[in-house]
mmCIF file of C-alpha atoms in Angstrom:
data_model
loop_
_atom_site.group_PDB
_atom_site.id
_atom_site.type_symbol
_atom_site.label_atom_id
_atom_site.label_comp_id
_atom_site.label_asym_id
_atom_site.label_seq_id
_atom_site.Cartn_x
_atom_site.Cartn_y
_atom_site.Cartn_z
ATOM 1 C CA UNK S 69 15.760 -4.343 -7.515
ATOM 2 C CA UNK S 70 15.506 -1.648 -10.162
ATOM 3 C CA UNK S 71 14.642 1.592 -8.391
ATOM 4 C CA UNK S 72 14.286 3.286 -11.778
ATOM 5 C CA UNK S 73 11.062 1.334 -12.310
ATOM 6 C CA UNK S 74 9.685 2.564 -8.985
ATOM 7 C CA UNK S 75 10.846 6.150 -8.456
ATOM 8 C CA UNK S 76 9.493 8.770 -10.880
ATOM 9 C CA UNK S 77 11.146 12.054 -11.805
ATOM 10 C CA UNK S 78 9.293 14.312 -11.804
ATOM 11 C CA UNK S 79 7.094 12.713 -9.177
ATOM 12 C CA UNK S 80 3.422 12.394 -10.020
ATOM 13 C CA UNK S 81 0.413 10.989 -8.186
ATOM 14 C CA UNK S 82 -1.031 9.763 -11.485
ATOM 15 C CA UNK S 83 -1.397 5.964 -11.092
ATOM 16 C CA UNK S 84 0.748 3.769 -13.337
ATOM 17 C CA UNK S 85 -0.665 0.244 -13.596
ATOM 18 C CA UNK S 86 1.055 -2.590 -15.473
ATOM 19 C CA UNK S 87 -0.904 -5.673 -16.632
ATOM 20 C CA UNK S 88 0.092 -8.950 -14.961
ATOM 21 C CA UNK S 89 -0.963 -12.534 -15.640
ATOM 22 C CA UNK S 90 -2.048 -13.292 -12.078
ATOM 23 C CA UNK S 91 -1.672 -12.219 -8.448
ATOM 24 C CA UNK S 92 1.258 -14.108 -6.950
ATOM 25 C CA UNK S 93 2.013 -14.098 -3.227
ATOM 26 C CA UNK S 94 5.454 -14.285 -1.668
ATOM 27 C CA UNK S 95 6.384 -17.060 0.743
ATOM 28 C CA UNK S 96 4.507 -16.548 4.016
ATOM 29 C CA UNK S 97 7.101 -16.814 6.783
ATOM 30 C CA UNK S 98 6.386 -17.298 10.474
ATOM 31 C CA UNK S 99 7.884 -13.896 11.324
ATOM 32 C CA UNK S 100 5.531 -12.255 8.830
ATOM 33 C CA UNK S 101 2.516 -13.998 10.355
ATOM 34 C CA UNK S 102 3.525 -12.971 13.868
ATOM 35 C CA UNK S 103 3.967 -9.342 12.806
ATOM 36 C CA UNK S 104 0.522 -9.336 11.207
ATOM 37 C CA UNK S 105 -1.006 -10.962 14.298
ATOM 38 C CA UNK S 106 0.580 -8.348 16.576
ATOM 39 C CA UNK S 107 -0.856 -5.565 14.407
ATOM 40 C CA UNK S 108 -4.309 -7.136 14.556
ATOM 41 C CA UNK S 109 -4.204 -7.610 18.329
ATOM 42 C CA UNK S 110 -2.971 -4.024 18.758
ATOM 43 C CA UNK S 111 -5.126 -2.146 16.261
ATOM 44 C CA UNK S 112 -8.118 -4.430 15.598
ATOM 45 C CA UNK S 113 -10.896 -2.150 14.298
ATOM 46 C CA UNK S 114 -8.367 0.436 13.155
ATOM 47 C CA UNK S 115 -6.915 -1.977 10.600
ATOM 48 C CA UNK S 116 -9.716 -4.346 9.593
ATOM 49 C CA UNK S 117 -13.458 -4.419 9.003
ATOM 50 C CA UNK S 118 -16.148 -6.361 7.160
ATOM 51 C CA UNK S 119 -19.432 -4.600 6.415
ATOM 52 C CA UNK S 120 -22.853 -6.183 6.802
ATOM 53 C CA UNK S 121 -23.144 -6.110 3.022
ATOM 54 C CA UNK S 122 -19.820 -7.960 2.678
ATOM 55 C CA UNK S 123 -21.129 -10.646 5.014
ATOM 56 C CA UNK S 124 -24.476 -10.840 3.221
ATOM 57 C CA UNK S 125 -22.853 -11.100 -0.227
ATOM 58 C CA UNK S 126 -20.144 -13.475 1.040
ATOM 59 C CA UNK S 127 -17.472 -11.300 -0.524
ATOM 60 C CA UNK S 128 -14.597 -12.909 1.372
ATOM 61 C CA UNK S 129 -15.620 -16.387 0.234
ATOM 62 C CA UNK S 130 -16.060 -15.213 -3.361
ATOM 63 C CA UNK S 131 -12.645 -13.559 -3.283
ATOM 64 C CA UNK S 132 -11.079 -16.753 -1.918
ATOM 65 C CA UNK S 133 -12.622 -18.748 -4.750
ATOM 66 C CA UNK S 134 -11.335 -16.254 -7.314
ATOM 67 C CA UNK S 135 -7.864 -16.767 -5.784
ATOM 68 C CA UNK S 136 -8.266 -20.547 -6.304
ATOM 69 C CA UNK S 137 -7.649 -21.279 -2.636
ATOM 70 C CA UNK S 138 -9.725 -22.850 0.126
ATOM 71 C CA UNK S 139 -12.501 -20.389 1.042
ATOM 72 C CA UNK S 140 -12.051 -18.221 4.124
ATOM 73 C CA UNK S 141 -14.908 -17.587 6.542
ATOM 74 C CA UNK S 142 -14.256 -13.912 7.242
ATOM 75 C CA UNK S 143 -11.846 -11.069 6.571
ATOM 76 C CA UNK S 144 -9.853 -11.686 9.779
ATOM 77 C CA UNK S 145 -9.150 -15.282 8.807
ATOM 78 C CA UNK S 146 -8.161 -14.216 5.302
ATOM 79 C CA UNK S 147 -5.967 -11.374 6.553
ATOM 80 C CA UNK S 148 -4.029 -13.630 8.887
ATOM 81 C CA UNK S 149 -3.710 -16.562 6.494
ATOM 82 C CA UNK S 150 -2.249 -14.724 3.485
ATOM 83 C CA UNK S 151 0.954 -12.619 3.484
ATOM 84 C CA UNK S 152 -0.609 -9.591 1.775
ATOM 85 C CA UNK S 153 -3.018 -6.965 2.939
ATOM 86 C CA UNK S 154 -6.377 -7.151 1.178
ATOM 87 C CA UNK S 155 -9.133 -4.679 0.370
ATOM 88 C CA UNK S 156 -12.395 -5.964 -1.140
ATOM 89 C CA UNK S 157 -14.695 -3.663 -3.093
ATOM 90 C CA UNK S 158 -18.264 -4.214 -4.264
ATOM 91 C CA UNK S 159 -20.004 -2.007 -6.831
ATOM 92 C CA UNK S 160 -17.242 0.555 -6.499
ATOM 93 C CA UNK S 161 -17.192 0.811 -2.689
ATOM 94 C CA UNK S 162 -14.838 -0.612 -0.057
ATOM 95 C CA UNK S 163 -16.740 -3.251 1.931
ATOM 96 C CA UNK S 164 -14.005 -5.283 3.653
ATOM 97 C CA UNK S 165 -10.336 -4.827 4.464
ATOM 98 C CA UNK S 166 -7.465 -6.266 6.452
ATOM 99 C CA UNK S 167 -4.505 -3.873 6.280
ATOM 100 C CA UNK S 168 -1.659 -4.679 8.660
ATOM 101 C CA UNK S 169 0.976 -2.713 6.714
ATOM 102 C CA UNK S 170 -0.717 0.680 6.367
ATOM 103 C CA UNK S 171 1.450 3.567 5.165
ATOM 104 C CA UNK S 172 0.432 6.442 7.461
ATOM 105 C CA UNK S 173 -3.336 6.005 7.044
ATOM 106 C CA UNK S 174 -6.093 4.406 9.097
ATOM 107 C CA UNK S 175 -7.834 1.628 7.096
ATOM 108 C CA UNK S 176 -11.030 2.069 9.134
ATOM 109 C CA UNK S 177 -11.593 5.455 7.496
ATOM 110 C CA UNK S 178 -12.151 3.996 4.003
ATOM 111 C CA UNK S 179 -15.124 1.755 4.811
ATOM 112 C CA UNK S 180 -17.993 2.330 2.405
ATOM 113 C CA UNK S 181 -16.044 4.795 0.256
ATOM 114 C CA UNK S 182 -15.486 4.898 -3.487
ATOM 115 C CA UNK S 183 -11.938 5.140 -4.880
ATOM 116 C CA UNK S 184 -12.490 8.824 -5.551
ATOM 117 C CA UNK S 185 -13.480 9.350 -1.910
ATOM 118 C CA UNK S 186 -10.546 7.230 -0.700
ATOM 119 C CA UNK S 187 -8.142 9.404 -2.709
ATOM 120 C CA UNK S 188 -9.555 12.745 -1.510
ATOM 121 C CA UNK S 189 -6.914 13.227 1.257
ATOM 122 C CA UNK S 190 -4.003 12.658 -1.151
ATOM 123 C CA UNK S 191 -2.067 15.839 -1.968
ATOM 124 C CA UNK S 192 -1.980 16.937 -5.632
ATOM 125 C CA UNK S 193 -4.705 14.385 -6.278
ATOM 126 C CA UNK S 194 -6.301 15.828 -9.431
ATOM 127 C CA UNK S 195 -5.042 13.142 -11.832
ATOM 128 C CA UNK S 196 -5.684 10.413 -9.288
ATOM 129 C CA UNK S 197 -9.277 11.526 -8.783
ATOM 130 C CA UNK S 198 -9.894 11.666 -12.528
ATOM 131 C CA UNK S 199 -8.484 8.144 -12.871
ATOM 132 C CA UNK S 200 -10.558 6.619 -10.034
ATOM 133 C CA UNK S 201 -13.501 5.450 -12.147
ATOM 134 C CA UNK S 202 -11.123 4.018 -14.732
ATOM 135 C CA UNK S 203 -9.225 2.146 -12.028
ATOM 136 C CA UNK S 204 -12.460 0.551 -10.842
ATOM 137 C CA UNK S 205 -13.389 -0.482 -14.392
ATOM 138 C CA UNK S 206 -9.952 -2.054 -14.774
ATOM 139 C CA UNK S 207 -10.315 -3.886 -11.466
ATOM 140 C CA UNK S 208 -13.513 -5.572 -12.684
ATOM 141 C CA UNK S 209 -12.299 -6.128 -16.262
ATOM 142 C CA UNK S 210 -11.190 -9.712 -15.704
ATOM 143 C CA UNK S 211 -7.531 -8.684 -15.880
ATOM 144 C CA UNK S 212 -5.023 -8.085 -13.091
ATOM 145 C CA UNK S 213 -2.754 -5.070 -12.718
ATOM 146 C CA UNK S 214 0.265 -4.060 -10.638
ATOM 147 C CA UNK S 215 1.733 -0.742 -9.542
ATOM 148 C CA UNK S 216 4.441 0.504 -7.170
ATOM 149 C CA UNK S 217 4.134 3.206 -4.540
ATOM 150 C CA UNK S 218 7.203 4.307 -2.595
ATOM 151 C CA UNK S 219 7.919 6.324 0.509
ATOM 152 C CA UNK S 220 10.556 7.025 3.153
ATOM 153 C CA UNK S 221 9.967 6.535 6.872
ATOM 154 C CA UNK S 222 11.869 6.466 10.178
ATOM 155 C CA UNK S 223 9.952 3.274 11.060
ATOM 156 C CA UNK S 224 11.520 -0.022 9.990
ATOM 157 C CA UNK S 225 8.323 -1.977 10.620
ATOM 158 C CA UNK S 226 6.033 -3.002 7.780
ATOM 159 C CA UNK S 227 3.230 -1.086 9.459
ATOM 160 C CA UNK S 228 3.330 2.703 9.444
ATOM 161 C CA UNK S 229 -0.134 3.048 10.944
ATOM 162 C CA UNK S 230 -0.678 6.587 12.332
ATOM 163 C CA UNK S 231 -1.148 5.139 15.819
ATOM 164 C CA UNK S 232 2.518 4.085 15.809
ATOM 165 C CA UNK S 233 4.797 6.837 17.092
ATOM 166 C CA UNK S 234 7.617 7.698 14.730
ATOM 167 C CA UNK S 235 11.121 8.183 16.175
ATOM 168 C CA UNK S 236 13.154 11.361 15.742
ATOM 169 C CA UNK S 237 15.163 11.582 12.529
ATOM 170 C CA UNK S 238 18.803 12.526 13.052
ATOM 171 C CA UNK S 239 20.249 11.712 9.628
ATOM 172 C CA UNK S 240 19.560 9.716 6.474
ATOM 173 C CA UNK S 241 20.933 6.561 8.100
ATOM 174 C CA UNK S 242 17.878 6.562 10.399
ATOM 175 C CA UNK S 243 15.486 6.183 7.471
ATOM 176 C CA UNK S 244 13.871 3.292 5.599
ATOM 177 C CA UNK S 245 12.730 3.023 1.994
ATOM 178 C CA UNK S 246 9.205 1.591 1.665
ATOM 179 C CA UNK S 247 7.866 -0.028 -1.489
ATOM 180 C CA UNK S 248 4.216 -1.033 -1.840
ATOM 181 C CA UNK S 249 3.385 -3.633 -4.458
ATOM 182 C CA UNK S 250 -0.307 -3.211 -5.238
ATOM 183 C CA UNK S 251 -2.120 -5.841 -7.365
ATOM 184 C CA UNK S 252 -5.749 -6.109 -8.442
ATOM 185 C CA UNK S 253 -7.946 -9.179 -8.864
ATOM 186 C CA UNK S 254 -11.353 -9.365 -10.517
ATOM 187 C CA UNK S 255 -13.770 -11.481 -8.461
ATOM 188 C CA UNK S 256 -16.892 -10.955 -10.585
ATOM 189 C CA UNK S 257 -18.493 -8.109 -12.534
ATOM 190 C CA UNK S 258 -19.372 -6.288 -9.296
ATOM 191 C CA UNK S 259 -16.503 -7.324 -7.018
ATOM 192 C CA UNK S 260 -12.739 -6.867 -7.011
ATOM 193 C CA UNK S 261 -9.876 -7.192 -4.560
ATOM 194 C CA UNK S 262 -6.777 -5.103 -4.035
ATOM 195 C CA UNK S 263 -3.704 -6.827 -2.558
ATOM 196 C CA UNK S 264 -0.794 -4.908 -1.005
ATOM 197 C CA UNK S 265 2.665 -6.257 -0.198
ATOM 198 C CA UNK S 266 5.199 -3.969 1.491
ATOM 199 C CA UNK S 267 9.000 -4.156 1.417
ATOM 200 C CA UNK S 268 11.117 -2.118 3.817
ATOM 201 C CA UNK S 269 14.850 -1.600 3.311
ATOM 202 C CA UNK S 270 17.323 0.707 5.097
ATOM 203 C CA UNK S 271 17.706 3.820 2.951
ATOM 204 C CA UNK S 272 21.536 3.557 3.011
ATOM 205 C CA UNK S 273 21.182 0.082 1.477
ATOM 206 C CA UNK S 274 19.300 1.572 -1.470
ATOM 207 C CA UNK S 275 22.010 4.201 -1.917
ATOM 208 C CA UNK S 276 24.697 1.514 -1.838
ATOM 209 C CA UNK S 277 23.069 -0.553 -4.603
ATOM 210 C CA UNK S 278 23.862 2.145 -7.148
ATOM 211 C CA UNK S 279 25.135 5.669 -6.526
ATOM 212 C CA UNK S 280 22.636 7.001 -9.086
ATOM 213 C CA UNK S 281 19.734 5.784 -6.940
ATOM 214 C CA UNK S 282 20.418 8.505 -4.382
ATOM 215 C CA UNK S 283 20.364 11.144 -7.123
ATOM 216 C CA UNK S 284 17.162 9.679 -8.544
ATOM 217 C CA UNK S 285 15.372 9.749 -5.179
ATOM 218 C CA UNK S 286 16.741 13.226 -4.465
ATOM 219 C CA UNK S 287 15.517 14.550 -7.824
ATOM 220 C CA UNK S 288 12.095 12.973 -7.313
ATOM 221 C CA UNK S 289 11.740 14.536 -3.858
ATOM 222 C CA UNK S 290 12.900 17.905 -5.173
ATOM 223 C CA UNK S 291 10.194 17.771 -7.842
ATOM 224 C CA UNK S 292 7.397 17.447 -5.258
ATOM 225 C CA UNK S 293 5.164 20.354 -4.280
ATOM 226 C CA UNK S 294 5.132 21.606 -0.707
ATOM 227 C CA UNK S 295 1.695 20.017 -0.218
ATOM 228 C CA UNK S 296 2.956 16.657 -1.439
ATOM 229 C CA UNK S 297 6.085 16.822 0.709
ATOM 230 C CA UNK S 298 3.916 17.443 3.762
ATOM 231 C CA UNK S 299 1.502 14.640 2.828
ATOM 232 C CA UNK S 300 4.339 12.137 2.392
ATOM 233 C CA UNK S 301 6.205 13.403 5.502
ATOM 234 C CA UNK S 302 9.281 14.217 3.413
ATOM 235 C CA UNK S 303 9.940 17.848 4.341
ATOM 236 C CA UNK S 304 12.740 16.995 6.759
ATOM 237 C CA UNK S 305 14.060 14.268 4.438
ATOM 238 C CA UNK S 306 14.315 16.808 1.610
ATOM 239 C CA UNK S 307 16.514 19.055 3.730
ATOM 240 C CA UNK S 308 18.746 16.131 4.703
ATOM 241 C CA UNK S 309 19.147 14.669 1.229
ATOM 242 C CA UNK S 310 20.022 18.110 -0.146
ATOM 243 C CA UNK S 311 22.525 18.717 2.643
ATOM 244 C CA UNK S 312 20.745 21.814 3.908
ATOM 245 C CA UNK S 313 20.536 20.656 7.536
#
């Protein structure tokens, strides 16, 4: 794992997408399925939805066909049968989603929204908002793209849904480094899917890979505005990693 490809200094919310040949899924292990099933049974409507329009347009089936797999009947079946979270958009709006690994946001709140509307709550979002229309054009361009998003959390679970209570942070050893792998897939000229795979590693493990990784993450955090630190829940982490607590 090359953290230098993931962590930016200075940190910016401007999206960095890299072209990829195709969307490839990791091996879907039984433990992963069970974790996703628990999230669904616990959160249900707070982590998945399928609009009437998505049903009418058969967006889940179309997305399945674009993935070259046996068609799924609905978003719940798809979300439980693939290892990644999935968001399906039609004509620029979110119409279906199954997100079991949310990073401190409620997937239900994005139904029917454009990318610009989805990104409104993000701190320091000016560049991200300006890029939203371009992201949508890229998603329906017939090409696939990949980007990383990282964070730090006291929860070791893949899901950081806001309904899950976060434990008290005592030191850096209590924290976990989260990496989201986001990939896009064109379904047709009006439809695209967004797949999200999350990795979670103990933060000390990242530091042990290379000593410079700690400095890189520290410098990136130190470059963030106060608004961004609050949005990413890194205010306390900043104090700890700088040795000021």
